[in-house]
Amino acid sequence: MTTDQPRAAAGRPSGRSAAAVPELLAAAREGQPRAVARLISLVEDGSDLLREVMAGLAAHVGGAHIVGITGAPGVGKSTSTNALVTELRQRDLRVAVLAVDPSSPFSGGALLGDRIRMADHTVDPGVFIRSMASRGHLGGLSWSAPQAIRVLDAAGFDVVLVETVGVGQSEVEIAALADTTLVLLAPGMGDGIQAAKAGILEIGDLYVVNKADRDGAEKVQRDIRSMLRLADRAEGAWQPPVLATVAMKQQGFAEVVDALTEHRTWLGDSGALSRRRARRARDEIQAIAVAELRSRWRDVGRGPDLDRLAAAVATGDLDPYTAADRLLAEHSSG
Ligand SMILES: Nc1nc2c(ncn2[C@@H]2O[C@H](COP(=O)(O)OP(=O)(O)OP(=O)(O)O)[C@@H](O)[C@H]2O)c(=O)[nH]1
Ligand SMILES: [Mg+2]
């Protein structure tokens, strides 16, 4: 495992790094953890080098199975991720874990417990673990998470597990990033009704009731199954399985990985994979375009053009609509 190293707070001189991008990409594609970590740092920092990085990676993405793991706080997402990694490694698959915290612009502190739990995999070169926060970048994780996933995909990981940490309305966002969404539940945590409220019944490709060593796990399974049965599903649609695990004891994960594999096969056979990926690409393009427009706007919003136009509007020589049109026109032509 390679946890993310603390990064220098100050920005790097991009001139120095620019020359290194092709080497960095080559190293990342060989799966060298330092290079992969470095590329994800570039994503996190919103680096200017990302254009070159993404252009270099574009032809090499699409091989990984992107699995999103979501569920209420405390259901056992981190413990289950750890158990999943163990099972995937037993099948000789290379695994990357991306822990994203949509609710916090800071990475680090909140994830410490998760890192300790993942310590089972610290010496395994077939496992790469990285936490990521939005760091206040415009567009936040909707902008950065897909790009980090691209890096991991291009680095040749067979499976990329995207785990949410922290609380938030993030379930749907995570589902939008993944090929397969695993919704984790546990007894005594609000059960089925909560799940229905959270909109979780629409997004899961696979439901796993963790903490099956506790009372009530079977009831949660039954509740979810009966709620899923009520949903309208088109003919040939995927029927989400509802499994049970004890993550603390590594129980049930062979079945979980089998179900993930089955879903991946179904996605490919049914054509759903390319639809999902196209939708994801659309979101990604939009997020980048919006961030780009905003950053351009920041420049327009301060420039001398604006001062000149503002003076004209203030003195009544110009109306504000005409001024805004001119500002935009001048800017978009530049
Ligand atoms: N009894 C029992 N406890 C479990 C099981 N799996 C996890 N736990 C415990 O549940 C607690 C929460 O587990 P985590 O893996 O941290 O849950 P999480 O969903 O990642 O939590 P957040 O990151 O805070 O949202 C921990 O104390 C675990 O030890 C299980 O299968 N059975
Ligand atoms: Mg956790």
mmCIF file of C-alpha atoms and ligand atoms in Angstrom:
data_model
loop_
_atom_site.group_PDB
_atom_site.id
_atom_site.type_symbol
_atom_site.label_atom_id
_atom_site.label_comp_id
_atom_site.label_asym_id
_atom_site.label_seq_id
_atom_site.Cartn_x
_atom_site.Cartn_y
_atom_site.Cartn_z
ATOM 1 C CA MET A 1 0.000 0.000 0.000
ATOM 2 C CA THR A 2 1.038 3.569 -0.534
ATOM 3 C CA THR A 3 -0.706 6.164 1.525
ATOM 4 C CA ASP A 4 -0.541 9.701 0.310
ATOM 5 C CA GLN A 5 2.477 11.503 1.571
ATOM 6 C CA PRO A 6 2.050 14.927 3.107
ATOM 7 C CA ARG A 7 2.519 17.386 0.321
ATOM 8 C CA ALA A 8 4.333 20.669 0.426
ATOM 9 C CA ALA A 9 1.816 23.374 1.157
ATOM 10 C CA ALA A 10 3.307 25.819 -1.302
ATOM 11 C CA GLY A 11 2.617 25.374 -5.002
ATOM 12 C CA ARG A 12 5.286 23.668 -7.014
ATOM 13 C CA PRO A 13 7.097 25.550 -9.693
ATOM 14 C CA SER A 14 5.162 24.240 -12.663
ATOM 15 C CA GLY A 15 8.032 24.978 -15.049
ATOM 16 C CA ARG A 16 10.160 22.389 -13.369
ATOM 17 C CA SER A 17 7.404 19.792 -13.363
ATOM 18 C CA ALA A 18 6.308 20.368 -16.957
ATOM 19 C CA ALA A 19 9.264 18.596 -18.443
ATOM 20 C CA ALA A 20 8.609 15.622 -16.207
ATOM 21 C CA VAL A 21 5.028 14.867 -17.267
ATOM 22 C CA PRO A 22 5.796 12.237 -19.935
ATOM 23 C CA GLU A 23 8.108 10.381 -17.542
ATOM 24 C CA LEU A 24 5.538 10.671 -14.799
ATOM 25 C CA LEU A 25 2.831 9.218 -17.049
ATOM 26 C CA ALA A 26 5.040 6.355 -18.113
ATOM 27 C CA ALA A 27 5.865 5.546 -14.499
ATOM 28 C CA ALA A 28 2.204 5.771 -13.473
ATOM 29 C CA ARG A 29 1.176 3.448 -16.291
ATOM 30 C CA GLU A 30 3.652 0.937 -14.967
ATOM 31 C CA GLY A 31 1.765 1.280 -11.702
ATOM 32 C CA GLN A 32 4.596 2.931 -9.771
ATOM 33 C CA PRO A 33 2.862 4.171 -6.622
ATOM 34 C CA ARG A 34 4.840 7.391 -6.278
ATOM 35 C CA ALA A 35 3.975 8.457 -9.787
ATOM 36 C CA VAL A 36 0.307 7.580 -9.289
ATOM 37 C CA ALA A 37 0.242 9.511 -6.014
ATOM 38 C CA ARG A 38 1.911 12.478 -7.664
ATOM 39 C CA LEU A 39 -0.657 12.568 -10.469
ATOM 40 C CA ILE A 40 -3.498 12.490 -7.989
ATOM 41 C CA SER A 41 -1.882 15.361 -6.119
ATOM 42 C CA LEU A 42 -1.899 17.314 -9.376
ATOM 43 C CA VAL A 43 -5.627 16.625 -9.619
ATOM 44 C CA GLU A 44 -6.184 17.673 -6.029
ATOM 45 C CA ASP A 45 -4.229 20.876 -6.532
ATOM 46 C CA GLY A 46 -6.035 21.706 -9.773
ATOM 47 C CA SER A 47 -2.634 21.911 -11.444
ATOM 48 C CA ASP A 48 -2.108 23.533 -14.829
ATOM 49 C CA LEU A 49 -0.352 20.341 -15.862
ATOM 50 C CA LEU A 50 -3.606 18.410 -15.842
ATOM 51 C CA ARG A 51 -4.340 19.140 -19.486
ATOM 52 C CA GLU A 52 -1.156 17.433 -20.494
ATOM 53 C CA VAL A 53 -1.675 14.631 -17.987
ATOM 54 C CA MET A 54 -5.228 13.864 -19.099
ATOM 55 C CA ALA A 55 -4.318 14.078 -22.772
ATOM 56 C CA GLY A 56 -1.591 11.537 -22.139
ATOM 57 C CA LEU A 57 -3.867 9.199 -20.191
ATOM 58 C CA ALA A 58 -6.995 9.339 -22.367
ATOM 59 C CA ALA A 59 -6.085 6.378 -24.544
ATOM 60 C CA HIS A 60 -5.349 4.192 -21.542
ATOM 61 C CA VAL A 61 -8.546 4.392 -19.525
ATOM 62 C CA GLY A 62 -11.529 2.075 -19.541
ATOM 63 C CA GLY A 63 -9.996 -1.150 -18.286
ATOM 64 C CA ALA A 64 -10.766 -0.781 -14.601
ATOM 65 C CA HIS A 65 -13.986 -1.789 -12.887
ATOM 66 C CA ILE A 66 -15.050 1.292 -10.902
ATOM 67 C CA VAL A 67 -16.980 0.265 -7.804
ATOM 68 C CA GLY A 68 -18.615 2.890 -5.595
ATOM 69 C CA ILE A 69 -19.266 2.031 -1.955
ATOM 70 C CA THR A 70 -21.781 4.098 -0.096
ATOM 71 C CA GLY A 71 -23.920 3.880 3.001
ATOM 72 C CA ALA A 72 -24.801 5.686 6.196
ATOM 73 C CA PRO A 73 -22.039 6.624 8.655
ATOM 74 C CA GLY A 74 -20.909 3.671 10.727
ATOM 75 C CA VAL A 75 -22.414 0.854 8.638
ATOM 76 C CA GLY A 76 -18.919 -0.475 8.045
ATOM 77 C CA LYS A 77 -17.819 1.036 4.742
ATOM 78 C CA SER A 78 -14.160 1.218 5.691
ATOM 79 C CA THR A 79 -14.096 -2.231 7.290
ATOM 80 C CA SER A 80 -15.883 -3.676 4.260
ATOM 81 C CA THR A 81 -13.531 -1.933 1.849
ATOM 82 C CA ASN A 82 -10.644 -3.515 3.684
ATOM 83 C CA ALA A 83 -12.322 -6.930 3.490
ATOM 84 C CA LEU A 84 -13.090 -6.438 -0.184
ATOM 85 C CA VAL A 85 -9.462 -5.597 -0.891
ATOM 86 C CA THR A 86 -8.430 -8.810 0.844
ATOM 87 C CA GLU A 87 -10.821 -10.871 -1.279
ATOM 88 C CA LEU A 88 -9.819 -9.141 -4.516
ATOM 89 C CA ARG A 89 -6.143 -9.689 -3.748
ATOM 90 C CA GLN A 90 -6.801 -13.367 -3.188
ATOM 91 C CA ARG A 91 -8.018 -13.375 -6.774
ATOM 92 C CA ASP A 92 -4.809 -11.683 -7.889
ATOM 93 C CA LEU A 93 -6.522 -8.473 -8.884
ATOM 94 C CA ARG A 94 -4.750 -5.144 -8.435
ATOM 95 C CA VAL A 95 -6.875 -2.786 -6.378
ATOM 96 C CA ALA A 96 -6.944 0.960 -5.845
ATOM 97 C CA VAL A 97 -9.001 2.547 -3.099
ATOM 98 C CA LEU A 98 -10.031 6.165 -3.429
ATOM 99 C CA ALA A 99 -11.630 7.513 -0.273
ATOM 100 C CA VAL A 100 -13.447 10.721 -1.035
ATOM 101 C CA ASP A 101 -14.961 13.105 1.440
ATOM 102 C CA PRO A 102 -17.553 15.244 -0.288
ATOM 103 C CA SER A 103 -18.386 17.109 2.884
ATOM 104 C CA SER A 104 -14.939 18.348 3.718
ATOM 105 C CA PRO A 105 -12.381 20.390 1.833
ATOM 106 C CA PHE A 106 -9.635 18.916 3.976
ATOM 107 C CA SER A 107 -8.116 15.496 3.727
ATOM 108 C CA GLY A 108 -6.199 13.960 6.557
ATOM 109 C CA GLY A 109 -7.557 13.978 10.060
ATOM 110 C CA ALA A 110 -10.957 12.429 9.516
ATOM 111 C CA LEU A 111 -9.444 9.590 7.557
ATOM 112 C CA LEU A 112 -6.835 8.581 10.047
ATOM 113 C CA GLY A 113 -8.947 5.771 11.484
ATOM 114 C CA ASP A 114 -9.570 4.470 8.000
ATOM 115 C CA ARG A 115 -5.866 4.415 7.250
ATOM 116 C CA ILE A 116 -5.206 2.390 10.355
ATOM 117 C CA ARG A 117 -7.918 -0.058 9.387
ATOM 118 C CA MET A 118 -6.416 -0.388 5.935
ATOM 119 C CA ALA A 119 -3.077 -1.231 7.519
ATOM 120 C CA ASP A 120 -3.690 -4.871 6.584
ATOM 121 C CA HIS A 121 -2.593 -3.923 3.111
ATOM 122 C CA THR A 122 0.334 -1.620 3.812
ATOM 123 C CA VAL A 123 3.047 -3.826 2.404
ATOM 124 C CA ASP A 124 1.151 -5.074 -0.622
ATOM 125 C CA PRO A 125 2.369 -3.506 -3.881
ATOM 126 C CA GLY A 126 -0.866 -4.612 -5.587
ATOM 127 C CA VAL A 127 -2.874 -2.187 -3.453
ATOM 128 C CA PHE A 128 -2.905 1.573 -3.690
ATOM 129 C CA ILE A 129 -4.847 3.643 -1.184
ATOM 130 C CA ARG A 130 -5.501 7.302 -1.400
ATOM 131 C CA SER A 131 -7.821 9.721 0.316
ATOM 132 C CA MET A 132 -8.912 12.848 -1.407
ATOM 133 C CA ALA A 133 -10.804 15.973 -0.524
ATOM 134 C CA SER A 134 -11.917 18.811 -2.707
ATOM 135 C CA ARG A 135 -9.592 21.423 -1.138
ATOM 136 C CA GLY A 136 -12.023 24.114 -2.030
ATOM 137 C CA HIS A 137 -11.340 23.784 -5.722
ATOM 138 C CA LEU A 138 -14.140 25.226 -7.786
ATOM 139 C CA GLY A 139 -16.350 22.342 -8.726
ATOM 140 C CA GLY A 140 -15.139 20.318 -5.763
ATOM 141 C CA LEU A 141 -15.199 16.576 -5.992
ATOM 142 C CA SER A 142 -17.481 16.525 -9.010
ATOM 143 C CA TRP A 143 -14.482 17.970 -10.759
ATOM 144 C CA SER A 144 -11.640 16.115 -9.104
ATOM 145 C CA ALA A 145 -12.919 12.611 -8.300
ATOM 146 C CA PRO A 146 -13.469 11.572 -11.940
ATOM 147 C CA GLN A 147 -9.980 12.740 -12.812
ATOM 148 C CA ALA A 148 -8.433 10.818 -9.944
ATOM 149 C CA ILE A 149 -10.347 7.750 -11.111
ATOM 150 C CA ARG A 150 -8.918 8.264 -14.605
ATOM 151 C CA VAL A 151 -5.414 8.250 -13.172
ATOM 152 C CA LEU A 152 -6.036 4.988 -11.283
ATOM 153 C CA ASP A 153 -7.730 3.401 -14.279
ATOM 154 C CA ALA A 154 -4.857 4.305 -16.584
ATOM 155 C CA ALA A 155 -2.388 3.029 -13.974
ATOM 156 C CA GLY A 156 -3.751 -0.428 -14.679
ATOM 157 C CA PHE A 157 -5.652 -1.226 -11.507
ATOM 158 C CA ASP A 158 -8.230 -3.933 -12.169
ATOM 159 C CA VAL A 159 -10.648 -2.577 -9.614
ATOM 160 C CA VAL A 160 -10.995 0.959 -8.274
ATOM 161 C CA LEU A 161 -13.016 1.109 -5.072
ATOM 162 C CA VAL A 162 -14.433 4.572 -4.430
ATOM 163 C CA GLU A 163 -15.440 4.890 -0.820
ATOM 164 C CA THR A 164 -17.285 7.839 0.610
ATOM 165 C CA VAL A 165 -16.355 9.117 3.997
ATOM 166 C CA GLY A 166 -18.205 11.617 6.068
ATOM 167 C CA VAL A 167 -21.826 12.540 6.026
ATOM 168 C CA GLY A 168 -23.644 14.168 3.202
ATOM 169 C CA GLN A 169 -26.045 13.860 0.352
ATOM 170 C CA SER A 170 -23.304 12.191 -1.565
ATOM 171 C CA GLU A 171 -24.843 8.830 -2.428
ATOM 172 C CA VAL A 172 -26.095 9.885 -5.796
ATOM 173 C CA GLU A 173 -22.856 11.651 -6.670
ATOM 174 C CA ILE A 174 -20.866 8.530 -5.931
ATOM 175 C CA ALA A 175 -23.269 6.418 -7.956
ATOM 176 C CA ALA A 176 -22.653 8.728 -10.890
ATOM 177 C CA LEU A 177 -18.922 8.011 -10.720
ATOM 178 C CA ALA A 178 -19.092 4.246 -10.602
ATOM 179 C CA ASP A 179 -19.773 1.360 -12.957
ATOM 180 C CA THR A 180 -21.203 -0.576 -10.042
ATOM 181 C CA THR A 181 -22.627 0.939 -6.861
ATOM 182 C CA LEU A 182 -22.559 -1.119 -3.701
ATOM 183 C CA VAL A 183 -24.939 0.146 -1.043
ATOM 184 C CA LEU A 184 -24.004 -0.947 2.434
ATOM 185 C CA LEU A 185 -26.571 -1.268 5.186
ATOM 186 C CA ALA A 186 -26.503 -2.572 8.732
ATOM 187 C CA PRO A 187 -29.101 -3.611 11.284
ATOM 188 C CA GLY A 188 -30.124 -1.025 13.813
ATOM 189 C CA MET A 189 -29.229 1.908 11.634
ATOM 190 C CA GLY A 190 -32.630 3.073 10.515
ATOM 191 C CA ASP A 191 -33.066 0.077 8.249
ATOM 192 C CA GLY A 192 -35.174 0.040 5.150
ATOM 193 C CA ILE A 193 -37.214 3.142 5.653
ATOM 194 C CA GLN A 194 -34.078 5.220 5.962
ATOM 195 C CA ALA A 195 -32.765 3.594 2.836
ATOM 196 C CA ALA A 196 -35.891 4.518 0.946
ATOM 197 C CA LYS A 197 -35.664 8.079 2.188
ATOM 198 C CA ALA A 198 -32.080 8.441 1.153
ATOM 199 C CA GLY A 199 -32.981 7.467 -2.394
ATOM 200 C CA ILE A 200 -30.690 4.519 -2.029
ATOM 201 C CA LEU A 201 -33.103 2.077 -3.643
ATOM 202 C CA GLU A 202 -32.617 3.758 -6.990
ATOM 203 C CA ILE A 203 -28.850 3.720 -7.050
ATOM 204 C CA GLY A 204 -27.748 0.312 -5.768
ATOM 205 C CA ASP A 205 -26.540 -2.395 -8.115
ATOM 206 C CA LEU A 206 -25.736 -4.510 -5.117
ATOM 207 C CA TYR A 207 -27.004 -4.281 -1.524
ATOM 208 C CA VAL A 208 -24.952 -5.645 1.301
ATOM 209 C CA VAL A 209 -26.236 -5.914 4.845
ATOM 210 C CA ASN A 210 -23.114 -5.773 6.956
ATOM 211 C CA LYS A 211 -22.892 -6.652 10.658
ATOM 212 C CA ALA A 212 -24.821 -9.831 9.943
ATOM 213 C CA ASP A 213 -23.505 -11.061 13.304
ATOM 214 C CA ARG A 214 -26.041 -8.734 14.891
ATOM 215 C CA ASP A 215 -29.754 -9.207 15.441
ATOM 216 C CA GLY A 216 -31.975 -7.872 12.741
ATOM 217 C CA ALA A 217 -29.703 -8.346 9.750
ATOM 218 C CA GLU A 218 -32.080 -10.804 8.085
ATOM 219 C CA LYS A 219 -34.971 -8.427 8.560
ATOM 220 C CA VAL A 220 -33.040 -5.655 6.842
ATOM 221 C CA GLN A 221 -32.338 -8.032 3.967
ATOM 222 C CA ARG A 222 -36.019 -8.967 3.713
ATOM 223 C CA ASP A 223 -37.119 -5.319 3.872
ATOM 224 C CA ILE A 224 -34.723 -4.260 1.143
ATOM 225 C CA ARG A 225 -35.718 -7.205 -1.036
ATOM 226 C CA SER A 226 -39.398 -6.435 -0.740
ATOM 227 C CA MET A 227 -38.843 -2.749 -1.424
ATOM 228 C CA LEU A 228 -36.735 -3.588 -4.464
ATOM 229 C CA ARG A 229 -39.520 -5.844 -5.720
ATOM 230 C CA LEU A 230 -41.874 -2.861 -5.769
ATOM 231 C CA ALA A 231 -39.643 -0.970 -8.140
ATOM 232 C CA ASP A 232 -40.535 -1.038 -11.816
ATOM 233 C CA ARG A 233 -37.809 -2.728 -13.714
ATOM 234 C CA ALA A 234 -37.629 -3.063 -17.441
ATOM 235 C CA GLU A 235 -37.307 -6.508 -18.963
ATOM 236 C CA GLY A 236 -33.739 -7.756 -18.910
ATOM 237 C CA ALA A 237 -32.870 -5.188 -16.241
ATOM 238 C CA TRP A 238 -30.351 -6.018 -13.578
ATOM 239 C CA GLN A 239 -31.865 -7.427 -10.397
ATOM 240 C CA PRO A 240 -29.770 -6.114 -7.510
ATOM 241 C CA PRO A 241 -28.760 -8.949 -5.174
ATOM 242 C CA VAL A 242 -29.081 -8.407 -1.426
ATOM 243 C CA LEU A 243 -26.198 -10.089 0.397
ATOM 244 C CA ALA A 244 -25.014 -10.271 3.983
ATOM 245 C CA THR A 245 -21.506 -9.850 5.397
ATOM 246 C CA VAL A 246 -19.575 -9.662 8.621
ATOM 247 C CA ALA A 247 -16.810 -7.304 7.569
ATOM 248 C CA MET A 248 -14.961 -7.614 10.864
ATOM 249 C CA LYS A 249 -14.584 -11.338 10.250
ATOM 250 C CA GLN A 250 -14.064 -11.212 6.504
ATOM 251 C CA GLN A 251 -17.277 -13.215 6.025
ATOM 252 C CA GLY A 252 -19.374 -13.071 2.888
ATOM 253 C CA PHE A 253 -16.933 -11.258 0.639
ATOM 254 C CA ALA A 254 -16.414 -14.043 -1.861
ATOM 255 C CA GLU A 255 -20.142 -13.698 -2.659
ATOM 256 C CA VAL A 256 -19.808 -9.916 -2.810
ATOM 257 C CA VAL A 257 -16.928 -10.077 -5.280
ATOM 258 C CA ASP A 258 -18.790 -12.691 -7.343
ATOM 259 C CA ALA A 259 -21.792 -10.363 -7.500
ATOM 260 C CA LEU A 260 -19.599 -7.408 -8.482
ATOM 261 C CA THR A 261 -18.066 -9.478 -11.268
ATOM 262 C CA GLU A 262 -21.494 -10.618 -12.431
ATOM 263 C CA HIS A 263 -22.695 -7.046 -12.543
ATOM 264 C CA ARG A 264 -19.665 -5.985 -14.536
ATOM 265 C CA THR A 265 -20.371 -8.752 -17.033
ATOM 266 C CA TRP A 266 -24.023 -7.746 -17.244
ATOM 267 C CA LEU A 267 -23.028 -4.111 -17.831
ATOM 268 C CA GLY A 268 -20.853 -5.125 -20.750
ATOM 269 C CA ASP A 269 -23.342 -7.542 -22.288
ATOM 270 C CA SER A 270 -26.353 -5.264 -21.963
ATOM 271 C CA GLY A 271 -24.709 -2.134 -23.339
ATOM 272 C CA ALA A 272 -25.314 -0.372 -20.026
ATOM 273 C CA LEU A 273 -21.592 0.083 -19.462
ATOM 274 C CA SER A 274 -21.061 2.340 -22.431
ATOM 275 C CA ARG A 275 -24.198 4.315 -21.538
ATOM 276 C CA ARG A 276 -23.030 4.800 -17.972
ATOM 277 C CA ARG A 277 -19.590 5.789 -19.082
ATOM 278 C CA ALA A 278 -20.917 8.261 -21.632
ATOM 279 C CA ARG A 279 -23.104 9.836 -18.969
ATOM 280 C CA ARG A 280 -20.110 10.034 -16.692
ATOM 281 C CA ALA A 281 -18.016 11.653 -19.376
ATOM 282 C CA ARG A 282 -20.762 14.199 -19.943
ATOM 283 C CA ASP A 283 -20.767 15.111 -16.243
ATOM 284 C CA GLU A 284 -17.019 15.319 -16.316
ATOM 285 C CA ILE A 285 -16.917 17.623 -19.324
ATOM 286 C CA GLN A 286 -19.549 19.852 -17.764
ATOM 287 C CA ALA A 287 -17.696 20.043 -14.464
ATOM 288 C CA ILE A 288 -14.471 20.989 -16.224
ATOM 289 C CA ALA A 289 -16.198 23.500 -18.490
ATOM 290 C CA VAL A 290 -17.991 25.167 -15.587
ATOM 291 C CA ALA A 291 -14.774 25.368 -13.562
ATOM 292 C CA GLU A 292 -13.039 26.823 -16.614
ATOM 293 C CA LEU A 293 -15.742 29.438 -17.149
ATOM 294 C CA ARG A 294 -15.607 30.395 -13.508
ATOM 295 C CA SER A 295 -11.881 30.811 -13.497
ATOM 296 C CA ARG A 296 -12.026 32.905 -16.666
ATOM 297 C CA TRP A 297 -14.785 34.914 -15.124
ATOM 298 C CA ARG A 298 -12.603 35.645 -12.118
ATOM 299 C CA ASP A 299 -10.152 37.345 -14.450
ATOM 300 C CA VAL A 300 -12.836 39.284 -16.320
ATOM 301 C CA GLY A 301 -14.440 40.247 -13.052
ATOM 302 C CA ARG A 302 -11.369 42.173 -11.977
ATOM 303 C CA GLY A 303 -9.889 43.522 -15.158
ATOM 304 C CA PRO A 304 -9.527 47.070 -16.429
ATOM 305 C CA ASP A 305 -12.355 46.390 -18.877
ATOM 306 C CA LEU A 306 -14.718 46.063 -15.979
ATOM 307 C CA ASP A 307 -13.463 49.276 -14.382
ATOM 308 C CA ARG A 308 -13.957 51.172 -17.609
ATOM 309 C CA LEU A 309 -17.461 49.789 -18.124
ATOM 310 C CA ALA A 310 -18.363 50.402 -14.496
ATOM 311 C CA ALA A 311 -17.389 54.053 -14.808
ATOM 312 C CA ALA A 312 -19.576 54.355 -17.908
ATOM 313 C CA VAL A 313 -22.559 52.760 -16.189
ATOM 314 C CA ALA A 314 -22.056 54.916 -13.087
ATOM 315 C CA THR A 315 -22.126 58.115 -15.119
ATOM 316 C CA GLY A 316 -25.133 57.023 -17.133
ATOM 317 C CA ASP A 317 -23.243 56.701 -20.419
ATOM 318 C CA LEU A 318 -24.091 53.022 -20.620
ATOM 319 C CA ASP A 319 -26.798 50.732 -19.255
ATOM 320 C CA PRO A 320 -25.656 47.719 -17.213
ATOM 321 C CA TYR A 321 -26.995 45.107 -19.682
ATOM 322 C CA THR A 322 -25.076 46.564 -22.562
ATOM 323 C CA ALA A 323 -22.026 46.794 -20.313
ATOM 324 C CA ALA A 324 -22.362 43.111 -19.325
ATOM 325 C CA ASP A 325 -22.744 42.068 -22.968
ATOM 326 C CA ARG A 326 -19.627 44.003 -23.885
ATOM 327 C CA LEU A 327 -17.681 42.524 -21.034
ATOM 328 C CA LEU A 328 -18.609 39.012 -22.128
ATOM 329 C CA ALA A 329 -18.012 39.732 -25.797
ATOM 330 C CA GLU A 330 -14.597 41.246 -25.180
ATOM 331 C CA HIS A 331 -13.721 38.341 -22.980
ATOM 332 C CA SER A 332 -14.893 35.476 -25.152
ATOM 333 C CA SER A 333 -13.107 36.867 -28.184
ATOM 334 C CA GLY A 334 -9.906 37.174 -26.163
HETATM 335 N N1 LIG B 1 -20.515 -6.229 14.848
HETATM 336 C C1 LIG B 1 -19.928 -5.797 13.758
HETATM 337 N N2 LIG B 1 -19.319 -4.609 13.753
HETATM 338 C C2 LIG B 1 -18.747 -4.179 12.616
HETATM 339 C C3 LIG B 1 -18.747 -4.942 11.443
HETATM 340 N N3 LIG B 1 -18.107 -4.254 10.483
HETATM 341 C C4 LIG B 1 -17.711 -3.088 11.022
HETATM 342 N N4 LIG B 1 -18.091 -3.026 12.342
HETATM 343 C C5 LIG B 1 -17.819 -1.960 13.288
HETATM 344 O O1 LIG B 1 -18.623 -0.843 12.988
HETATM 345 C C6 LIG B 1 -17.943 0.373 13.261
HETATM 346 C C7 LIG B 1 -17.951 1.265 12.032
HETATM 347 O O2 LIG B 1 -17.206 0.662 11.007
HETATM 348 P P1 LIG B 1 -16.533 1.508 9.855
HETATM 349 O O3 LIG B 1 -15.943 0.545 8.899
HETATM 350 O O4 LIG B 1 -15.660 2.559 10.412
HETATM 351 O O5 LIG B 1 -17.806 2.194 9.230
HETATM 352 P P2 LIG B 1 -17.879 3.347 8.136
HETATM 353 O O6 LIG B 1 -19.139 3.133 7.401
HETATM 354 O O7 LIG B 1 -16.619 3.391 7.360
HETATM 355 O O8 LIG B 1 -17.994 4.627 9.037
HETATM 356 P P3 LIG B 1 -17.810 6.159 8.588
HETATM 357 O O9 LIG B 1 -16.544 6.237 7.778
HETATM 358 O O10 LIG B 1 -17.726 6.891 9.878
HETATM 359 O O11 LIG B 1 -19.031 6.510 7.798
HETATM 360 C C8 LIG B 1 -16.554 -0.015 13.706
HETATM 361 O O12 LIG B 1 -16.501 0.005 15.091
HETATM 362 C C9 LIG B 1 -16.401 -1.427 13.177
HETATM 363 O O13 LIG B 1 -15.510 -2.184 13.944
HETATM 364 C C10 LIG B 1 -19.388 -6.227 11.472
HETATM 365 O O14 LIG B 1 -19.454 -6.958 10.485
HETATM 366 N N5 LIG B 1 -19.971 -6.581 12.647
HETATM 367 MG MG MG B 2 -15.255 4.988 7.023
#
